[in-house]
């Protein structure tokens, strides 16, 4: 038969499907290792060996990773019939140490730290939970310290007003002027002096005033002293305004970030205010003249604030006026402090103890029925109790009628 011979009509087509080719791979170096025959004469193929190894590994594997591999291995045959059978046999072979590696990866979860380490971590966690932020504490201290000063400044502002002048000049028992000033004259000239303390005018505001006789109403020494008083008053009012703004900032912050902080700050501030006003009132009662002199020495130079009975400042603002002013300032601060103390007193309801006890009993009942609940609890505030007191001004000595101070 030659290449030009015709193909016989009954010749079958060649089988080109390699899956049924049991001799693949075609080359010797690609074939698996030769199967060894056991003592009984039965040949053991690589697939059977792999299946046996997979079954053994499945029995030894505690985690259970080799069970699927053992199930996937085919039964023992003389030789795999196809490439798919050999792939299954190779997949059934379990890599040595795989089960032990998987066990090592999860074994760390089963190891408990030492008891000392557990206790240290619990202590740090509890300390972090109990630690309180610093800024709310600072805001409470600011509010407590600023509150007495604000009360004093507001009381001084109430006294340095024409309304207080009118009340003083028209109240029964207020001493009259022995040199000719009527109540209307006092109200007019005194209003100029009080207005000068709170406006931004210069010394000419008082220096150019003249009386009914055409003479200057205030001497140069009186105008200079009123200029010094104005500096002190304006500085005090400016500082009070700044403290009020800072206190408002503290109140807003504590309202939003720290429940009960405003109440505790005002409660402490009212106690400080009571202590200050009681102390100053005691000094004033024990010796008004000495108290008044020491007060002026703090803010003014010696010799700049003493005047005679004929000077306009003494005729408008005698000693009784300053005693009444001191009593009004002390009374206003005392009243405001007492009201604040009562409104911020740490009762059980304000400290949240009543709600805490009710919530605790509710949690106990819910826990007994097998459920849980959350309970709001207020933060308790421990504060010292405030003290009550009264202060009054003392009377001026009758032997000091020739020299008066303002």
Short mmCIF file of C-alpha atoms in Angstrom, two decimals:
data_model
loop_
_atom_site.label_atom_id
_atom_site.label_comp_id
_atom_site.label_asym_id
_atom_site.label_seq_id
_atom_site.Cartn_x
_atom_site.Cartn_y
_atom_site.Cartn_z
CA UNK A 1 0.00 0.00 0.00
CA UNK A 2 1.43 3.35 -0.99
CA UNK A 3 0.63 6.93 -0.12
CA UNK A 4 -1.39 7.23 -3.29
CA UNK A 5 -3.50 4.20 -2.50
CA UNK A 6 -7.12 5.03 -1.73
CA UNK A 7 -8.40 4.70 1.83
CA UNK A 8 -10.45 1.62 2.38
CA UNK A 9 -14.09 2.51 2.92
CA UNK A 10 -14.49 0.24 5.94
CA UNK A 11 -11.44 1.58 7.82
CA UNK A 12 -12.46 2.93 11.32
CA UNK A 13 -11.54 6.48 12.38
CA UNK A 14 -8.70 6.78 14.91
CA UNK A 15 -9.61 7.52 18.60
CA UNK A 16 -8.12 10.91 19.42
CA UNK A 17 -9.53 11.23 22.98
CA UNK A 18 -6.56 11.03 25.41
CA UNK A 19 -8.76 10.43 28.46
CA UNK A 20 -9.08 6.74 27.60
CA UNK A 21 -5.42 6.36 26.91
CA UNK A 22 -4.15 4.24 29.80
CA UNK A 23 -0.58 4.51 28.64
CA UNK A 24 -0.29 8.29 29.22
CA UNK A 25 2.09 9.81 29.79
CA UNK A 26 3.75 8.39 26.72
CA UNK A 27 7.33 8.81 27.91
CA UNK A 28 8.98 6.77 30.61
CA UNK A 29 10.32 9.76 32.52
CA UNK A 30 6.79 11.10 32.87
CA UNK A 31 5.40 7.86 34.27
CA UNK A 32 4.93 7.48 38.06
CA UNK A 33 7.21 5.29 40.10
CA UNK A 34 6.87 1.59 39.51
CA UNK A 35 4.32 -0.08 41.68
CA UNK A 36 5.64 -2.51 44.20
CA UNK A 37 4.00 -5.78 44.88
CA UNK A 38 3.24 -6.79 48.43
CA UNK A 39 4.07 -10.10 49.88
CA UNK A 40 0.66 -11.45 48.93
CA UNK A 41 1.37 -10.74 45.29
CA UNK A 42 -1.12 -7.91 44.87
CA UNK A 43 0.28 -4.82 43.12
CA UNK A 44 -0.08 -1.51 44.91
CA UNK A 45 -0.51 1.45 42.65
CA UNK A 46 0.38 5.06 43.56
CA UNK A 47 -3.28 5.92 43.76
CA UNK A 48 -3.88 3.14 46.25
CA UNK A 49 -0.88 4.21 48.29
CA UNK A 50 -2.12 7.83 48.31
CA UNK A 51 -5.59 6.69 49.30
CA UNK A 52 -4.18 4.66 52.17
CA UNK A 53 -2.05 7.58 53.33
CA UNK A 54 -5.08 9.90 53.18
CA UNK A 55 -7.13 7.47 55.25
CA UNK A 56 -4.38 7.21 57.86
CA UNK A 57 -3.96 10.96 58.06
CA UNK A 58 -7.72 11.38 58.42
CA UNK A 59 -7.73 9.09 61.42
CA UNK A 60 -4.84 10.92 63.10
CA UNK A 61 -6.09 14.45 62.36
CA UNK A 62 -7.92 15.85 65.46
CA UNK A 63 -9.10 18.97 63.72
CA UNK A 64 -10.84 16.98 60.96
CA UNK A 65 -9.04 18.47 57.97
CA UNK A 66 -8.13 15.07 56.44
CA UNK A 67 -11.63 13.61 56.43
CA UNK A 68 -12.54 15.19 53.11
CA UNK A 69 -9.22 14.17 51.59
CA UNK A 70 -9.72 10.56 52.63
CA UNK A 71 -13.23 10.52 51.23
CA UNK A 72 -12.04 11.95 47.92
CA UNK A 73 -9.48 9.13 47.32
CA UNK A 74 -10.64 6.44 44.93
CA UNK A 75 -10.69 2.77 45.77
CA UNK A 76 -7.63 0.58 45.20
CA UNK A 77 -7.27 -0.42 41.57
CA UNK A 78 -4.53 -1.94 39.53
CA UNK A 79 -3.72 1.45 37.91
CA UNK A 80 -5.54 4.79 37.46
CA UNK A 81 -7.44 4.67 34.26
CA UNK A 82 -7.15 8.38 33.46
CA UNK A 83 -5.44 11.64 34.35
CA UNK A 84 -8.42 12.68 36.47
CA UNK A 85 -7.98 9.59 38.65
CA UNK A 86 -4.31 10.37 39.18
CA UNK A 87 -5.13 13.99 40.10
CA UNK A 88 -7.63 12.77 42.67
CA UNK A 89 -5.05 10.41 44.09
CA UNK A 90 -2.48 13.17 44.36
CA UNK A 91 -5.01 15.50 46.04
CA UNK A 92 -5.72 12.76 48.57
CA UNK A 93 -2.13 12.85 49.80
CA UNK A 94 -2.00 14.97 52.99
CA UNK A 95 1.09 17.10 53.47
CA UNK A 96 2.95 15.98 56.59
CA UNK A 97 2.54 18.44 59.48
CA UNK A 98 -0.49 20.26 58.03
CA UNK A 99 -2.75 19.21 60.88
CA UNK A 100 -0.15 20.18 63.45
CA UNK A 101 0.33 23.61 61.81
CA UNK A 102 -3.38 24.31 61.95
CA UNK A 103 -3.45 23.28 65.56
CA UNK A 104 -0.57 25.59 66.36
CA UNK A 105 -2.35 28.57 64.76
CA UNK A 106 -5.37 28.22 67.04
CA UNK A 107 -3.62 27.02 70.15
CA UNK A 108 -2.77 30.61 71.22
CA UNK A 109 -6.47 31.27 71.80
CA UNK A 110 -6.58 28.52 74.39
CA UNK A 111 -3.67 29.89 76.48
CA UNK A 112 -4.74 32.14 79.41
CA UNK A 113 -2.33 34.90 80.55
CA UNK A 114 -0.87 34.70 84.04
CA UNK A 115 -3.09 35.76 86.91
CA UNK A 116 -0.86 38.77 87.69
CA UNK A 117 -1.24 40.03 84.13
CA UNK A 118 -5.02 39.59 84.29
CA UNK A 119 -5.22 41.52 87.55
CA UNK A 120 -3.00 44.30 86.23
CA UNK A 121 -5.14 44.72 83.12
CA UNK A 122 -8.34 44.75 85.16
CA UNK A 123 -6.89 47.39 87.50
CA UNK A 124 -5.87 49.60 84.60
CA UNK A 125 -9.30 49.24 83.03
CA UNK A 126 -11.06 50.17 86.27
CA UNK A 127 -8.75 53.13 86.82
CA UNK A 128 -9.40 54.40 83.31
CA UNK A 129 -13.14 54.06 83.88
CA UNK A 130 -13.01 55.96 87.18
CA UNK A 131 -10.66 58.69 85.96
CA UNK A 132 -12.42 62.03 85.53
CA UNK A 133 -11.43 64.62 82.91
CA UNK A 134 -9.42 67.60 84.11
CA UNK A 135 -11.17 70.37 82.16
CA UNK A 136 -14.55 70.05 83.94
CA UNK A 137 -12.73 70.28 87.27
CA UNK A 138 -10.97 73.44 86.13
CA UNK A 139 -14.26 74.95 84.97
CA UNK A 140 -15.87 74.22 88.34
CA UNK A 141 -12.99 75.86 90.22
CA UNK A 142 -13.17 78.90 87.94
CA UNK A 143 -16.90 79.24 88.56
CA UNK A 144 -16.45 78.88 92.32
CA UNK A 145 -13.67 81.50 92.47
CA UNK A 146 -15.27 84.01 90.09
CA UNK A 147 -18.72 83.92 91.65
CA UNK A 148 -17.89 85.88 94.85
CA UNK A 149 -16.05 88.56 92.86
CA UNK A 150 -18.96 88.89 90.45
CA UNK A 151 -21.38 89.32 93.34
CA UNK A 152 -19.21 92.05 94.88
CA UNK A 153 -18.88 93.90 91.58
CA UNK A 154 -22.62 93.79 90.96
CA UNK A 155 -23.31 95.03 94.49
CA UNK A 156 -20.88 97.93 94.03
CA UNK A 157 -22.54 98.78 90.73
CA UNK A 158 -25.93 98.89 92.47
CA UNK A 159 -24.55 101.35 95.05
CA UNK A 160 -22.89 103.64 92.48
CA UNK A 161 -26.20 104.66 90.93
CA UNK A 162 -28.52 107.66 91.20
CA UNK A 163 -31.23 105.38 92.61
CA UNK A 164 -29.15 104.63 95.69
CA UNK A 165 -28.42 108.36 96.08
CA UNK A 166 -32.11 109.17 96.00
CA UNK A 167 -32.90 106.48 98.58
CA UNK A 168 -30.12 107.72 100.86
CA UNK A 169 -30.94 111.41 100.64
CA UNK A 170 -34.65 110.83 101.23
CA UNK A 171 -34.55 108.17 103.93
CA UNK A 172 -35.41 109.23 107.48
CA UNK A 173 -32.46 109.82 109.73
CA UNK A 174 -29.93 110.67 107.06
CA UNK A 175 -27.83 113.62 108.29
CA UNK A 176 -28.39 116.96 106.54
CA UNK A 177 -25.81 119.42 105.31
CA UNK A 178 -24.87 122.12 107.79
CA UNK A 179 -23.45 124.42 105.08
CA UNK A 180 -26.52 125.02 102.96
CA UNK A 181 -27.03 122.07 100.58
CA UNK A 182 -30.65 121.07 100.28
CA UNK A 183 -31.78 117.57 99.33
CA UNK A 184 -32.32 118.72 95.77
CA UNK A 185 -28.81 120.25 95.64
CA UNK A 186 -27.30 117.05 96.97
CA UNK A 187 -29.20 114.97 94.45
CA UNK A 188 -28.05 117.19 91.56
CA UNK A 189 -24.38 117.50 92.51
CA UNK A 190 -24.16 113.93 93.80
CA UNK A 191 -25.54 112.63 90.50
CA UNK A 192 -22.73 114.43 88.67
CA UNK A 193 -20.16 112.75 90.89
CA UNK A 194 -21.70 109.28 90.49
CA UNK A 195 -22.09 109.64 86.71
CA UNK A 196 -18.45 110.68 86.43
CA UNK A 197 -17.38 107.37 87.96
CA UNK A 198 -19.00 105.31 85.19
CA UNK A 199 -18.56 107.49 82.09
CA UNK A 200 -15.49 108.17 79.97
CA UNK A 201 -15.25 111.92 80.58
CA UNK A 202 -12.12 113.63 81.83
CA UNK A 203 -11.58 115.54 85.10
CA UNK A 204 -13.21 118.66 83.62
CA UNK A 205 -16.55 116.91 84.01
CA UNK A 206 -16.33 117.81 87.73
CA UNK A 207 -13.69 120.52 87.65
CA UNK A 208 -15.82 122.95 85.63
CA UNK A 209 -18.91 122.65 87.83
CA UNK A 210 -19.86 125.80 89.75
CA UNK A 211 -22.23 126.32 92.63
CA UNK A 212 -25.01 128.85 93.14
CA UNK A 213 -22.48 131.42 94.32
CA UNK A 214 -20.43 131.07 91.12
CA UNK A 215 -17.47 129.41 92.78
CA UNK A 216 -16.02 126.11 91.70
CA UNK A 217 -17.94 123.25 93.27
CA UNK A 218 -15.02 120.79 93.60
CA UNK A 219 -11.48 121.73 94.49
CA UNK A 220 -8.47 120.35 92.65
CA UNK A 221 -7.76 117.80 95.41
CA UNK A 222 -11.33 116.55 95.25
CA UNK A 223 -11.24 116.28 91.46
CA UNK A 224 -7.92 114.39 91.62
CA UNK A 225 -9.30 111.97 94.19
CA UNK A 226 -12.45 111.37 92.13
CA UNK A 227 -10.23 110.63 89.12
CA UNK A 228 -8.43 107.98 91.19
CA UNK A 229 -11.75 106.55 92.33
CA UNK A 230 -12.92 106.46 88.72
CA UNK A 231 -9.84 104.47 87.70
CA UNK A 232 -10.50 101.92 90.43
CA UNK A 233 -14.22 101.69 89.63
CA UNK A 234 -13.75 101.27 85.87
CA UNK A 235 -11.04 98.66 86.42
CA UNK A 236 -13.35 96.81 88.77
CA UNK A 237 -16.27 96.91 86.35
CA UNK A 238 -14.07 95.76 83.45
CA UNK A 239 -12.70 92.87 85.48
CA UNK A 240 -16.21 91.95 86.56
CA UNK A 241 -17.43 91.95 82.95
CA UNK A 242 -14.55 89.67 81.93
CA UNK A 243 -15.27 87.30 84.81
CA UNK A 244 -18.94 87.20 83.87
CA UNK A 245 -18.06 86.21 80.30
CA UNK A 246 -15.65 83.51 81.47
CA UNK A 247 -18.25 82.22 83.91
CA UNK A 248 -20.83 82.00 81.14
CA UNK A 249 -18.38 79.97 79.06
CA UNK A 250 -17.81 77.66 82.04
CA UNK A 251 -21.57 77.30 82.60
CA UNK A 252 -22.22 76.43 78.94
CA UNK A 253 -19.40 73.89 78.89
CA UNK A 254 -20.46 72.23 82.14
CA UNK A 255 -24.09 72.14 81.00
CA UNK A 256 -23.16 70.25 77.85
CA UNK A 257 -20.28 68.06 79.02
CA UNK A 258 -20.54 67.52 82.79
CA UNK A 259 -23.87 66.91 84.47
CA UNK A 260 -24.11 68.66 87.86
CA UNK A 261 -20.93 70.70 87.35
CA UNK A 262 -22.71 74.06 87.36
CA UNK A 263 -24.52 73.26 90.59
CA UNK A 264 -21.34 72.17 92.35
CA UNK A 265 -19.42 75.22 91.14
CA UNK A 266 -22.10 77.68 92.28
CA UNK A 267 -22.51 75.84 95.57
CA UNK A 268 -18.80 76.18 96.34
CA UNK A 269 -18.85 79.81 95.16
CA UNK A 270 -21.74 80.68 97.47
CA UNK A 271 -19.85 79.22 100.43
CA UNK A 272 -16.78 81.29 99.55
CA UNK A 273 -18.97 84.40 99.21
CA UNK A 274 -20.51 83.82 102.63
CA UNK A 275 -17.09 83.36 104.19
CA UNK A 276 -15.77 86.56 102.62
CA UNK A 277 -18.75 88.73 103.49
CA UNK A 278 -18.94 87.41 107.06
CA UNK A 279 -15.22 88.09 107.54
CA UNK A 280 -15.41 91.62 106.14
CA UNK A 281 -18.59 92.36 108.07
CA UNK A 282 -16.96 91.26 111.31
CA UNK A 283 -14.00 93.57 110.71
CA UNK A 284 -16.33 96.46 109.89
CA UNK A 285 -18.41 95.96 113.03
CA UNK A 286 -15.38 95.69 115.29
CA UNK A 287 -13.88 98.94 114.00
CA UNK A 288 -15.47 100.85 111.16
CA UNK A 289 -12.99 103.73 111.12
CA UNK A 290 -10.00 101.41 110.98
CA UNK A 291 -11.65 99.26 108.35
CA UNK A 292 -12.49 102.31 106.21
CA UNK A 293 -8.96 103.69 106.54
CA UNK A 294 -7.28 100.40 105.66
CA UNK A 295 -9.56 100.03 102.66
CA UNK A 296 -8.51 103.44 101.28
CA UNK A 297 -4.83 102.76 101.93
CA UNK A 298 -5.00 99.74 99.65
CA UNK A 299 -6.12 101.74 96.59
CA UNK A 300 -5.06 105.37 97.22
CA UNK A 301 -1.95 107.19 98.34
CA UNK A 302 -1.88 108.70 101.81
CA UNK A 303 -3.02 112.32 101.99
CA UNK A 304 -5.06 112.18 98.76
CA UNK A 305 -8.35 111.06 100.27
CA UNK A 306 -8.81 113.15 103.47
CA UNK A 307 -10.93 116.33 103.39
CA UNK A 308 -12.52 118.84 105.75
CA UNK A 309 -16.21 119.13 106.66
CA UNK A 310 -16.59 122.16 104.34
CA UNK A 311 -15.42 120.30 101.23
CA UNK A 312 -18.10 119.34 98.72
CA UNK A 313 -17.32 115.61 98.79
CA UNK A 314 -17.88 115.43 102.54
CA UNK A 315 -21.08 117.48 102.28
CA UNK A 316 -22.42 115.17 99.54
CA UNK A 317 -21.10 111.89 100.94
CA UNK A 318 -20.80 112.02 104.73
CA UNK A 319 -19.62 109.11 106.85
CA UNK A 320 -23.15 107.75 107.24
CA UNK A 321 -23.41 107.41 103.46
CA UNK A 322 -20.40 105.08 103.35
CA UNK A 323 -21.65 103.00 106.26
CA UNK A 324 -25.00 102.60 104.53
CA UNK A 325 -23.24 101.72 101.27
CA UNK A 326 -21.15 99.08 103.03
CA UNK A 327 -24.24 97.53 104.63
CA UNK A 328 -26.10 97.47 101.31
CA UNK A 329 -23.17 95.83 99.53
CA UNK A 330 -22.79 93.25 102.28
CA UNK A 331 -26.55 92.62 102.41
CA UNK A 332 -26.85 92.12 98.65
CA UNK A 333 -23.92 89.70 98.55
CA UNK A 334 -25.21 87.86 101.60
CA UNK A 335 -28.72 87.54 100.15
CA UNK A 336 -27.48 86.35 96.76
CA UNK A 337 -25.13 83.84 98.41
CA UNK A 338 -27.88 82.40 100.60
CA UNK A 339 -30.29 82.06 97.69
CA UNK A 340 -27.61 80.35 95.61
CA UNK A 341 -26.71 78.07 98.50
CA UNK A 342 -30.32 76.99 98.93
CA UNK A 343 -30.89 76.44 95.21
CA UNK A 344 -27.72 74.38 94.81
CA UNK A 345 -27.77 72.47 98.09
CA UNK A 346 -26.81 68.85 97.30
CA UNK A 347 -30.04 67.06 98.16
CA UNK A 348 -30.57 63.41 97.29
CA UNK A 349 -32.70 64.34 94.31
CA UNK A 350 -30.14 66.83 92.96
CA UNK A 351 -27.30 64.38 93.49
CA UNK A 352 -29.28 61.71 91.64
CA UNK A 353 -29.30 59.24 94.53
CA UNK A 354 -33.08 58.83 94.40
CA UNK A 355 -33.03 57.97 90.72
CA UNK A 356 -30.05 55.69 91.28
CA UNK A 357 -31.83 53.75 94.04
CA UNK A 358 -35.01 53.45 91.97
CA UNK A 359 -33.03 52.30 88.96
CA UNK A 360 -31.14 49.77 91.10
CA UNK A 361 -34.36 48.27 92.40
CA UNK A 362 -35.74 48.17 88.88
CA UNK A 363 -32.61 46.38 87.65
CA UNK A 364 -32.92 43.86 90.48
CA UNK A 365 -36.51 43.06 89.55
CA UNK A 366 -35.69 42.78 85.86
CA UNK A 367 -32.68 40.54 86.56
CA UNK A 368 -34.88 38.26 88.64
CA UNK A 369 -37.25 37.87 85.71
CA UNK A 370 -34.37 37.02 83.36
CA UNK A 371 -33.92 40.33 81.50
CA UNK A 372 -31.55 43.30 81.74
CA UNK A 373 -32.08 47.06 81.85
CA UNK A 374 -30.00 50.19 81.92
CA UNK A 375 -30.52 52.80 84.59
CA UNK A 376 -29.49 56.47 84.56
CA UNK A 377 -27.59 57.54 87.57
CA UNK A 378 -26.52 60.98 88.55
CA UNK A 379 -23.07 61.69 89.87
CA UNK A 380 -23.03 62.42 93.59
CA UNK A 381 -21.46 65.61 94.77
CA UNK A 382 -19.94 65.90 98.19
CA UNK A 383 -19.66 69.49 99.31
CA UNK A 384 -19.24 71.13 102.68
CA UNK A 385 -22.21 72.71 104.28
CA UNK A 386 -22.54 76.45 104.04
CA UNK A 387 -22.76 78.83 106.98
CA UNK A 388 -25.20 81.59 107.60
CA UNK A 389 -24.39 84.97 108.94
CA UNK A 390 -25.16 88.67 109.00
CA UNK A 391 -23.04 91.79 108.87
CA UNK A 392 -23.70 95.40 109.68
CA UNK A 393 -21.72 98.58 109.68
CA UNK A 394 -20.60 100.25 112.86
CA UNK A 395 -21.19 103.83 113.91
CA UNK A 396 -18.65 106.60 113.36
CA UNK A 397 -16.83 108.06 116.33
CA UNK A 398 -18.15 111.44 117.49
CA UNK A 399 -14.62 112.64 118.35
CA UNK A 400 -13.61 112.63 114.65
CA UNK A 401 -15.89 115.52 113.63
CA UNK A 402 -13.12 117.90 112.58
CA UNK A 403 -11.56 115.56 109.98
CA UNK A 404 -13.54 113.29 107.68
CA UNK A 405 -12.56 110.94 104.92
CA UNK A 406 -14.18 110.05 101.64
#
